[in-house]
């Protein structure tokens, strides 16, 4: 296991505490993403989603989570990725943002990983601007990279468009 | 009892009870600033509310007590048992006065002079003579006992019971005081005094305090959420029940249904309060302001019963008060000034509240001087809010918006009432905090109005569930007028004007909007084109139809606000969960109306309406294209046509050699496009029906070709009778029919004269404003005048016309009707003459009454000339003359 290895070059690491953070991992178009576990309320299987016409394209619709209306966000759309294949109805990761619930529709949800805060690396400068905005940093795991999703920025479509 | 008073009593009783406790605590910990602060705050609140309600005795007494406490808080005095006793005694007096107040709804007589004197003396740091507090308390007790007739009179003499500990001290002193010579005068009533406080207290507790309890709003909020869930579950159960016949659950479910409804209503009620509660203090406020400012103010309030959520009510109380205060101080002029401006001396401030499509709208308007644009400009410059260049490009309305910026006050002098530069920004912030909007309209010399719109974020409404392109939507039932099913071949069919669908509904042409197009739900299958359900919807004064695929039933829904990221989507007012658990979007009829170009409300913003009207001859006009006589297409403005009919030609009869038809129980004359028009007996005859208020006539045509929307630019005028000229319509040169000509063919008296002088070259491009409330005459005259070379702009009311003036439009001549609803032509003329922009513009009156007396009156009001309404020759002649004069004068 090498993913926990501390980088000698402090300039390339984002200042963070030593204590580990837990992330819910998920994949979107084969890319691994992570969201801090504390911001995740629920993980749901495929849901009946009501389309919301004339909403921003990133909004997949609305769904009913135990009596609360949750706005579903298509993460693939947010990241300018092609639509999910027909046979994948996606998973819903429900997050709380400023008291409102949003469901991030991803391809699949994986395990919860505990990652030390000080191994978080900055976004590479070559990252697509659309991605750079929503990425809160990168973790190097064995064999793959995990992008930390910044939910606040992900939900701020206007900024995403401006970027 | 007055609600306000009841609330006050409950609140103050609670505060006093808390004070008793706190004071005792203070005595034990004399140096605890927390307790002291709390006490001070409580007393201060009591004083404040008393003052507000106009209870001077309570107020002054509380004030004296507050004084003492203030000194103690500031460290000028030390907490001593004497001080505490003194304050406690004043609290007891307060309580006693309160009970009397509760029973008689008036303050008992008396001024507590002695008690106040000793409080004041104490506050000034004079040591009290040992007997002094004793004496004063006794005196005040006596007064109170006397002032509370019920308790003083009755059986209380018999069995005085032990006093509650807290007032014991005072009572002991009273016993002492009985021996003092100072109170001997009051001796006859002292026998009743001892039991009095006790008795008063009991009465108080049982009467008001016990009837209401305070509940945390969040508890109610939770209750509401749970009831909402219960409603949804009930809906779900009912839906299941509907699919099952003879279920034994039917009866209990019905019962559950009823109970749930009642529960829901009850819980809603706990949170709803009439807006009048927030207005309660305004009459008093305005009265005081009018005295202070030396203005005469009439406060009119409408819709006080409009209910809104308590929390929302609390939030808008202050902004409302502030706005009213501003109206009184800044908005309204002094009586002298008003007189000079030709207004009534008494200024008017009007408050209106009403529900509109899931919102509560509160309007606050005054008829004062309006917002001074110049001053605002100067101030904005001075404050560095905008540069001179910015300001130059801004409309007056944009400039007026500056008053919502922080630190902005235009009052030349800061008065005690308003003008300290805090306020409008806070008003706006507070309103926006609860998801509302505040709009500002102001017209110089005419007044200012603020429109506050607050969404009902928490409400259960009944809604119609419809389907379009496989998606379901809810439309609030409140804005639905009726449902119409349109089908090809049936009586109601959807017709198309260019690409705009319309429906003939009784006597009106109802504009339709396709929900599918509006929400970009994709193309509709062609076979479905002819069939649709139409939800006839009303927004403000506008009525339109929403085309949907299917209509389900009505359901009670809980309106939940849409997620913040969807706030920009104006088409939805909220969303909800249906009985079957699915999420559904609630359509906002206001948003739909706005999106389809129907102004959200009739007089939404003058400027918008005005700019839409400006350059009317470049506007698109719906034209009916038809053929008659020759192959060349002919057209007539669609708005002039009342109906299109197709009749069996056999039903056409002859009367006096002229064709007539029995139409809607009356004989309607028919006129052919050509004199030689032959009525072909063997087919159905299309007729264009024109109607004035009483009369109608039919124009026989060969074929109705199309309805197109195009700019009506008459490029060639013609000498042919019956034609206004030729214009390019839908790419083809088309003769524009002069309806007036044919109207006179049917009724020779429809207009005063026929024929007109067209093509006056010198009139080319003269800008003409036509003000007439009747769309018929507007549509008739506008093409005629534009044929004569004028660039015609129309306005349907004097107000709208003045709106154009304010919006900065200029005209070479104005033609105005006299009889108009609202502002009449005479008033309009006076207003025009008073305005700076248009004061020299020639003004021609149009009226069906053209007696010399009318003429005189018109002249006096400021009209340049006066023409009989239907005399087109005279009108055109007059216009040539007046515009010539006008340009000479200029």
PDB file of C-alpha atoms in Angstrom, chain B residues 198-308:
ATOM      1  CA  UNK B 198     -54.875  38.236  45.860  1.00  0.00           C
ATOM      2  CA  UNK B 199     -58.272  38.330  44.328  1.00  0.00           C
ATOM      3  CA  UNK B 200     -57.131  40.366  41.407  1.00  0.00           C
ATOM      4  CA  UNK B 201     -54.401  37.963  40.753  1.00  0.00           C
ATOM      5  CA  UNK B 202     -56.710  35.016  40.712  1.00  0.00           C
ATOM      6  CA  UNK B 203     -59.039  36.701  38.332  1.00  0.00           C
ATOM      7  CA  UNK B 204     -56.183  37.524  36.056  1.00  0.00           C
ATOM      8  CA  UNK B 205     -54.781  34.064  35.965  1.00  0.00           C
ATOM      9  CA  UNK B 206     -58.068  32.425  35.272  1.00  0.00           C
ATOM     10  CA  UNK B 207     -59.303  34.806  32.656  1.00  0.00           C
ATOM     11  CA  UNK B 208     -56.575  35.525  30.192  1.00  0.00           C
ATOM     12  CA  UNK B 209     -53.493  33.592  31.022  1.00  0.00           C
ATOM     13  CA  UNK B 210     -55.363  30.308  31.121  1.00  0.00           C
ATOM     14  CA  UNK B 211     -56.968  30.816  27.744  1.00  0.00           C
ATOM     15  CA  UNK B 212     -53.849  30.868  25.712  1.00  0.00           C
ATOM     16  CA  UNK B 213     -50.552  29.152  25.899  1.00  0.00           C
ATOM     17  CA  UNK B 214     -47.394  29.918  24.127  1.00  0.00           C
ATOM     18  CA  UNK B 215     -46.077  27.274  21.841  1.00  0.00           C
ATOM     19  CA  UNK B 216     -42.763  27.263  20.149  1.00  0.00           C
ATOM     20  CA  UNK B 217     -43.172  27.953  16.465  1.00  0.00           C
ATOM     21  CA  UNK B 218     -40.866  25.116  15.568  1.00  0.00           C
ATOM     22  CA  UNK B 219     -43.258  22.770  17.352  1.00  0.00           C
ATOM     23  CA  UNK B 220     -46.056  24.023  15.141  1.00  0.00           C
ATOM     24  CA  UNK B 221     -43.781  23.681  12.172  1.00  0.00           C
ATOM     25  CA  UNK B 222     -43.168  20.052  13.041  1.00  0.00           C
ATOM     26  CA  UNK B 223     -46.861  19.488  13.544  1.00  0.00           C
ATOM     27  CA  UNK B 224     -47.517  21.003  10.180  1.00  0.00           C
ATOM     28  CA  UNK B 225     -44.970  18.788   8.474  1.00  0.00           C
ATOM     29  CA  UNK B 226     -46.450  15.744  10.081  1.00  0.00           C
ATOM     30  CA  UNK B 227     -49.956  16.729   9.143  1.00  0.00           C
ATOM     31  CA  UNK B 228     -48.735  17.250   5.601  1.00  0.00           C
ATOM     32  CA  UNK B 229     -47.374  13.749   5.600  1.00  0.00           C
ATOM     33  CA  UNK B 230     -50.632  12.492   7.039  1.00  0.00           C
ATOM     34  CA  UNK B 231     -52.533  14.231   4.253  1.00  0.00           C
ATOM     35  CA  UNK B 232     -50.339  12.587   1.683  1.00  0.00           C
ATOM     36  CA  UNK B 233     -50.762   9.180   3.254  1.00  0.00           C
ATOM     37  CA  UNK B 234     -54.485   9.693   3.394  1.00  0.00           C
ATOM     38  CA  UNK B 235     -54.492  10.589  -0.289  1.00  0.00           C
ATOM     39  CA  UNK B 236     -52.578   7.428  -0.984  1.00  0.00           C
ATOM     40  CA  UNK B 237     -55.069   5.324   0.952  1.00  0.00           C
ATOM     41  CA  UNK B 238     -57.979   6.939  -0.808  1.00  0.00           C
ATOM     42  CA  UNK B 239     -56.392   6.216  -4.120  1.00  0.00           C
ATOM     43  CA  UNK B 240     -56.057   2.556  -3.221  1.00  0.00           C
ATOM     44  CA  UNK B 241     -59.636   2.526  -2.013  1.00  0.00           C
ATOM     45  CA  UNK B 242     -60.885   3.860  -5.309  1.00  0.00           C
ATOM     46  CA  UNK B 243     -59.556   0.818  -7.097  1.00  0.00           C
ATOM     47  CA  UNK B 244     -61.290  -1.576  -4.718  1.00  0.00           C
ATOM     48  CA  UNK B 245     -64.995  -2.045  -4.685  1.00  0.00           C
ATOM     49  CA  UNK B 246     -66.904  -2.781  -1.500  1.00  0.00           C
ATOM     50  CA  UNK B 247     -63.906  -2.622   0.731  1.00  0.00           C
ATOM     51  CA  UNK B 248     -64.623  -2.837   4.423  1.00  0.00           C
ATOM     52  CA  UNK B 249     -62.046  -0.103   4.845  1.00  0.00           C
ATOM     53  CA  UNK B 250     -64.302   2.344   3.051  1.00  0.00           C
ATOM     54  CA  UNK B 251     -66.173   3.635   6.081  1.00  0.00           C
ATOM     55  CA  UNK B 252     -63.244   4.020   8.471  1.00  0.00           C
ATOM     56  CA  UNK B 253     -61.202   5.549   5.691  1.00  0.00           C
ATOM     57  CA  UNK B 254     -63.893   8.104   5.022  1.00  0.00           C
ATOM     58  CA  UNK B 255     -63.786   8.970   8.667  1.00  0.00           C
ATOM     59  CA  UNK B 256     -60.021   9.188   8.628  1.00  0.00           C
ATOM     60  CA  UNK B 257     -60.371  11.415   5.615  1.00  0.00           C
ATOM     61  CA  UNK B 258     -62.621  13.842   7.447  1.00  0.00           C
ATOM     62  CA  UNK B 259     -60.555  13.881  10.577  1.00  0.00           C
ATOM     63  CA  UNK B 260     -57.402  14.454   8.626  1.00  0.00           C
ATOM     64  CA  UNK B 261     -58.967  17.363   6.796  1.00  0.00           C
ATOM     65  CA  UNK B 262     -60.105  18.902  10.030  1.00  0.00           C
ATOM     66  CA  UNK B 263     -56.771  18.337  11.676  1.00  0.00           C
ATOM     67  CA  UNK B 264     -55.035  19.872   8.728  1.00  0.00           C
ATOM     68  CA  UNK B 265     -57.283  22.882   8.836  1.00  0.00           C
ATOM     69  CA  UNK B 266     -56.790  23.229  12.550  1.00  0.00           C
ATOM     70  CA  UNK B 267     -53.036  23.083  12.380  1.00  0.00           C
ATOM     71  CA  UNK B 268     -53.004  25.503   9.492  1.00  0.00           C
ATOM     72  CA  UNK B 269     -55.082  27.868  11.548  1.00  0.00           C
ATOM     73  CA  UNK B 270     -52.654  27.785  14.420  1.00  0.00           C
ATOM     74  CA  UNK B 271     -50.108  29.341  12.153  1.00  0.00           C
ATOM     75  CA  UNK B 272     -52.279  31.634  10.123  1.00  0.00           C
ATOM     76  CA  UNK B 273     -53.111  35.111  11.189  1.00  0.00           C
ATOM     77  CA  UNK B 274     -54.889  37.873   9.366  1.00  0.00           C
ATOM     78  CA  UNK B 275     -52.545  40.488   8.083  1.00  0.00           C
ATOM     79  CA  UNK B 276     -54.672  42.987   9.943  1.00  0.00           C
ATOM     80  CA  UNK B 277     -52.699  41.989  13.024  1.00  0.00           C
ATOM     81  CA  UNK B 278     -49.639  43.542  11.507  1.00  0.00           C
ATOM     82  CA  UNK B 279     -51.630  46.591  10.533  1.00  0.00           C
ATOM     83  CA  UNK B 280     -53.164  47.077  13.931  1.00  0.00           C
ATOM     84  CA  UNK B 281     -50.749  49.735  14.976  1.00  0.00           C
ATOM     85  CA  UNK B 282     -50.685  51.614  11.721  1.00  0.00           C
ATOM     86  CA  UNK B 283     -53.772  53.828  12.194  1.00  0.00           C
ATOM     87  CA  UNK B 284     -52.317  55.067  15.436  1.00  0.00           C
ATOM     88  CA  UNK B 285     -48.906  55.512  13.882  1.00  0.00           C
ATOM     89  CA  UNK B 286     -50.340  57.463  10.984  1.00  0.00           C
ATOM     90  CA  UNK B 287     -52.423  59.607  13.295  1.00  0.00           C
ATOM     91  CA  UNK B 288     -49.373  60.505  15.351  1.00  0.00           C
ATOM     92  CA  UNK B 289     -47.333  61.126  12.253  1.00  0.00           C
ATOM     93  CA  UNK B 290     -49.947  63.392  10.783  1.00  0.00           C
ATOM     94  CA  UNK B 291     -49.859  65.490  13.937  1.00  0.00           C
ATOM     95  CA  UNK B 292     -46.109  65.521  14.072  1.00  0.00           C
ATOM     96  CA  UNK B 293     -45.652  66.340  10.412  1.00  0.00           C
ATOM     97  CA  UNK B 294     -48.653  68.643  10.104  1.00  0.00           C
ATOM     98  CA  UNK B 295     -50.074  66.682   7.244  1.00  0.00           C
ATOM     99  CA  UNK B 296     -53.539  65.398   6.702  1.00  0.00           C
ATOM    100  CA  UNK B 297     -53.406  61.708   6.052  1.00  0.00           C
ATOM    101  CA  UNK B 298     -56.122  59.251   5.266  1.00  0.00           C
ATOM    102  CA  UNK B 299     -55.051  55.664   5.782  1.00  0.00           C
ATOM    103  CA  UNK B 300     -57.090  53.166   3.817  1.00  0.00           C
ATOM    104  CA  UNK B 301     -56.702  49.492   4.470  1.00  0.00           C
ATOM    105  CA  UNK B 302     -58.168  46.727   2.381  1.00  0.00           C
ATOM    106  CA  UNK B 303     -57.842  43.008   2.741  1.00  0.00           C
ATOM    107  CA  UNK B 304     -56.976  43.005   6.433  1.00  0.00           C
ATOM    108  CA  UNK B 305     -58.533  39.556   6.658  1.00  0.00           C
ATOM    109  CA  UNK B 306     -56.014  38.082   4.235  1.00  0.00           C
ATOM    110  CA  UNK B 307     -54.328  35.396   6.220  1.00  0.00           C
ATOM    111  CA  UNK B 308     -50.728  34.543   6.179  1.00  0.00           C
TER     112      UNK B 308
END
